[in-house]
Amino acid sequence: MRFLTDDFVEFIECCAARDVRFLIVGGYALAAHGYPRATKDLDVWLMIDPENAERVVRALDDFGMGSLGLTAEDFLDPDIVVQLGYPPTRIDLLTSISGVRFDECWSNRVLVDVGEMSVGFISAEDLISNKRAAGGRGTPSSTRVRSAKRPDG
């Protein structure tokens, strides 16, 4: 599936090359689960961990953003959002999202083929939990996503 811009794919490739642990969340995750909508950015949720934070900084340098002066410590704060670029091709790096925990979402992640890579996206169920905790913003019908992804129930 190739629904991400070249810049988004390049950033993800830099993260993958550095073994950054991340999940795609937000509007692009919703699209991956069959509910595309207009979005102004790619939301990348980063695992908070000192080693992962170091890998993020190296990936940013590889991506050409080393001059921003970001440090690993910047990615250990659970309330940080780093925005790279401008809409509609902005990349938002998030260290937390509402209503879910990274380790649980990592275990539940859905791998989506993007070019030559398999990229981790938040599962439909975890995305619904996140959107509900965030007040439902950005999700026109979370219950439809759940029923569409759970044909057995």
CSV table of C-alpha atoms in Angstrom, one decimal:
chain,number,residue,atom,x,y,z
A,1,MET,CA,0.0,0.0,0.0
A,2,ARG,CA,1.5,3.3,-1.0
A,3,PHE,CA,-0.7,6.1,0.4
A,4,LEU,CA,2.1,8.0,2.2
A,5,THR,CA,4.0,10.9,0.6
A,6,ASP,CA,7.7,10.4,-0.4
A,7,ASP,CA,8.8,12.6,2.5
A,8,PHE,CA,6.8,10.4,5.0
A,9,VAL,CA,8.3,7.3,3.5
A,10,GLU,CA,11.8,8.7,3.7
A,11,PHE,CA,11.3,9.6,7.3
A,12,ILE,CA,10.0,6.1,8.1
A,13,GLU,CA,12.9,4.6,6.3
A,14,CYS,CA,15.3,6.7,8.4
A,15,CYS,CA,13.6,5.5,11.6
A,16,ALA,CA,13.6,1.9,10.4
A,17,ALA,CA,17.3,2.0,9.6
A,18,ARG,CA,18.0,3.2,13.1
A,19,ASP,CA,15.6,0.7,14.7
A,20,VAL,CA,13.4,3.4,16.2
A,21,ARG,CA,10.3,1.9,17.9
A,22,PHE,CA,7.3,3.9,16.7
A,23,LEU,CA,3.7,3.5,15.6
A,24,ILE,CA,1.7,5.4,13.0
A,25,VAL,CA,-1.4,6.8,14.6
A,26,GLY,CA,-4.0,9.4,13.8
A,27,GLY,CA,-5.5,10.0,10.3
A,28,TYR,CA,-3.2,7.8,8.4
A,29,ALA,CA,-3.8,4.9,10.8
A,30,LEU,CA,-7.6,5.5,10.3
A,31,ALA,CA,-7.0,5.3,6.5
A,32,ALA,CA,-5.0,2.1,6.9
A,33,HIS,CA,-8.0,0.6,8.6
A,34,GLY,CA,-10.3,1.5,5.7
A,35,TYR,CA,-11.5,5.0,6.7
A,36,PRO,CA,-9.5,7.6,4.7
A,37,ARG,CA,-10.0,11.2,5.6
A,38,ALA,CA,-8.1,14.4,4.9
A,39,THR,CA,-5.3,15.0,7.3
A,40,LYS,CA,-2.6,17.7,7.6
A,41,ASP,CA,0.1,15.6,9.0
A,42,LEU,CA,1.6,12.1,9.7
A,43,ASP,CA,1.3,11.3,13.4
A,44,VAL,CA,4.3,9.2,14.6
A,45,TRP,CA,4.0,7.9,18.2
A,46,LEU,CA,7.5,7.2,19.7
A,47,MET,CA,8.2,4.8,22.5
A,48,ILE,CA,9.6,6.7,25.5
A,49,ASP,CA,12.9,4.9,26.3
A,50,PRO,CA,16.4,6.4,26.6
A,51,GLU,CA,17.9,4.1,23.9
A,52,ASN,CA,14.9,4.7,21.5
A,53,ALA,CA,15.3,8.5,22.1
A,54,GLU,CA,18.9,8.3,21.0
A,55,ARG,CA,17.9,6.3,17.9
A,56,VAL,CA,15.2,9.0,17.1
A,57,VAL,CA,17.9,11.7,17.2
A,58,ARG,CA,20.1,9.8,14.9
A,59,ALA,CA,17.2,9.2,12.5
A,60,LEU,CA,16.3,12.9,12.5
A,61,ASP,CA,20.0,13.6,11.6
A,62,ASP,CA,19.8,11.1,8.8
A,63,PHE,CA,16.5,12.8,7.6
A,64,GLY,CA,18.3,16.1,7.4
A,65,MET,CA,16.8,17.6,10.6
A,66,GLY,CA,19.9,17.4,12.8
A,67,SER,CA,20.3,21.1,12.8
A,68,LEU,CA,17.2,21.5,14.9
A,69,GLY,CA,19.3,20.7,17.9
A,70,LEU,CA,16.9,18.1,19.4
A,71,THR,CA,18.4,15.8,22.0
A,72,ALA,CA,17.4,12.4,23.4
A,73,GLU,CA,16.1,14.1,26.5
A,74,ASP,CA,13.5,15.9,24.4
A,75,PHE,CA,11.9,12.6,23.6
A,76,LEU,CA,11.7,11.4,27.2
A,77,ASP,CA,9.1,13.9,28.1
A,78,PRO,CA,5.6,12.3,27.9
A,79,ASP,CA,4.0,15.6,26.8
A,80,ILE,CA,6.3,16.5,23.8
A,81,VAL,CA,5.1,17.0,20.3
A,82,VAL,CA,7.8,17.9,17.7
A,83,GLN,CA,6.5,19.1,14.4
A,84,LEU,CA,8.6,18.8,11.3
A,85,GLY,CA,7.6,20.7,8.2
A,86,TYR,CA,4.3,22.3,7.3
A,87,PRO,CA,0.9,20.9,6.4
A,88,PRO,CA,-0.1,18.9,4.5
A,89,THR,CA,3.2,17.1,4.7
A,90,ARG,CA,4.0,17.9,8.3
A,91,ILE,CA,5.3,15.1,10.5
A,92,ASP,CA,4.2,15.2,14.2
A,93,LEU,CA,6.4,13.2,16.6
A,94,LEU,CA,4.4,12.3,19.7
A,95,THR,CA,5.7,10.8,22.9
A,96,SER,CA,2.2,10.0,24.2
A,97,ILE,CA,-1.4,9.8,23.1
A,98,SER,CA,-4.6,9.6,25.1
A,99,GLY,CA,-6.2,6.5,26.6
A,100,VAL,CA,-3.6,3.9,25.5
A,101,ARG,CA,-0.1,2.7,26.5
A,102,PHE,CA,2.7,2.2,24.0
A,103,ASP,CA,3.7,-1.2,25.1
A,104,GLU,CA,0.2,-2.6,24.8
A,105,CYS,CA,-0.4,-0.9,21.4
A,106,TRP,CA,3.0,-2.2,20.2
A,107,SER,CA,1.8,-5.8,21.0
A,108,ASN,CA,-1.4,-5.2,19.1
A,109,ARG,CA,0.1,-3.3,16.1
A,110,VAL,CA,-0.9,-4.0,12.6
A,111,LEU,CA,1.9,-4.2,10.0
A,112,VAL,CA,1.1,-2.4,6.7
A,113,ASP,CA,3.3,-2.7,3.6
A,114,VAL,CA,4.5,0.7,2.6
A,115,GLY,CA,6.8,0.3,-0.4
A,116,GLU,CA,9.5,-2.2,0.6
A,117,MET,CA,8.8,-1.9,4.3
A,118,SER,CA,6.3,-3.3,6.8
A,119,VAL,CA,5.3,-0.4,9.1
A,120,GLY,CA,3.6,-0.7,12.4
A,121,PHE,CA,0.3,1.1,12.7
A,122,ILE,CA,-1.9,1.3,15.8
A,123,SER,CA,-4.6,-1.4,15.8
A,124,ALA,CA,-8.2,-0.4,15.1
A,125,GLU,CA,-9.2,-1.3,18.6
A,126,ASP,CA,-6.4,0.8,20.2
A,127,LEU,CA,-7.1,3.7,17.8
A,128,ILE,CA,-10.8,3.7,18.9
A,129,SER,CA,-9.7,3.7,22.6
A,130,ASN,CA,-7.4,6.6,21.8
A,131,LYS,CA,-10.0,8.6,19.9
A,132,ARG,CA,-12.6,8.1,22.6
A,133,ALA,CA,-10.1,9.2,25.3
A,134,ALA,CA,-9.3,12.3,23.2
A,135,GLY,CA,-13.0,13.1,22.9
A,136,GLY,CA,-13.6,11.5,19.5
A,137,ARG,CA,-11.8,14.1,17.5
A,138,GLY,CA,-10.8,13.0,14.0
A,139,THR,CA,-13.0,9.9,14.0
A,140,PRO,CA,-16.4,10.2,12.4
A,141,SER,CA,-17.6,6.8,13.5
A,142,SER,CA,-15.3,4.7,15.7
A,143,THR,CA,-17.9,2.1,16.2
A,144,ARG,CA,-18.1,1.4,12.4
A,145,VAL,CA,-14.3,0.8,12.4
A,146,ARG,CA,-14.7,-1.7,15.2
A,147,SER,CA,-17.5,-3.6,13.5
A,148,ALA,CA,-15.8,-3.5,10.2
A,149,LYS,CA,-12.6,-5.1,11.7
A,150,ARG,CA,-14.4,-7.7,13.9
A,151,PRO,CA,-16.5,-9.8,11.5
A,152,ASP,CA,-16.7,-12.6,14.1
A,153,GLY,CA,-18.5,-10.5,16.7
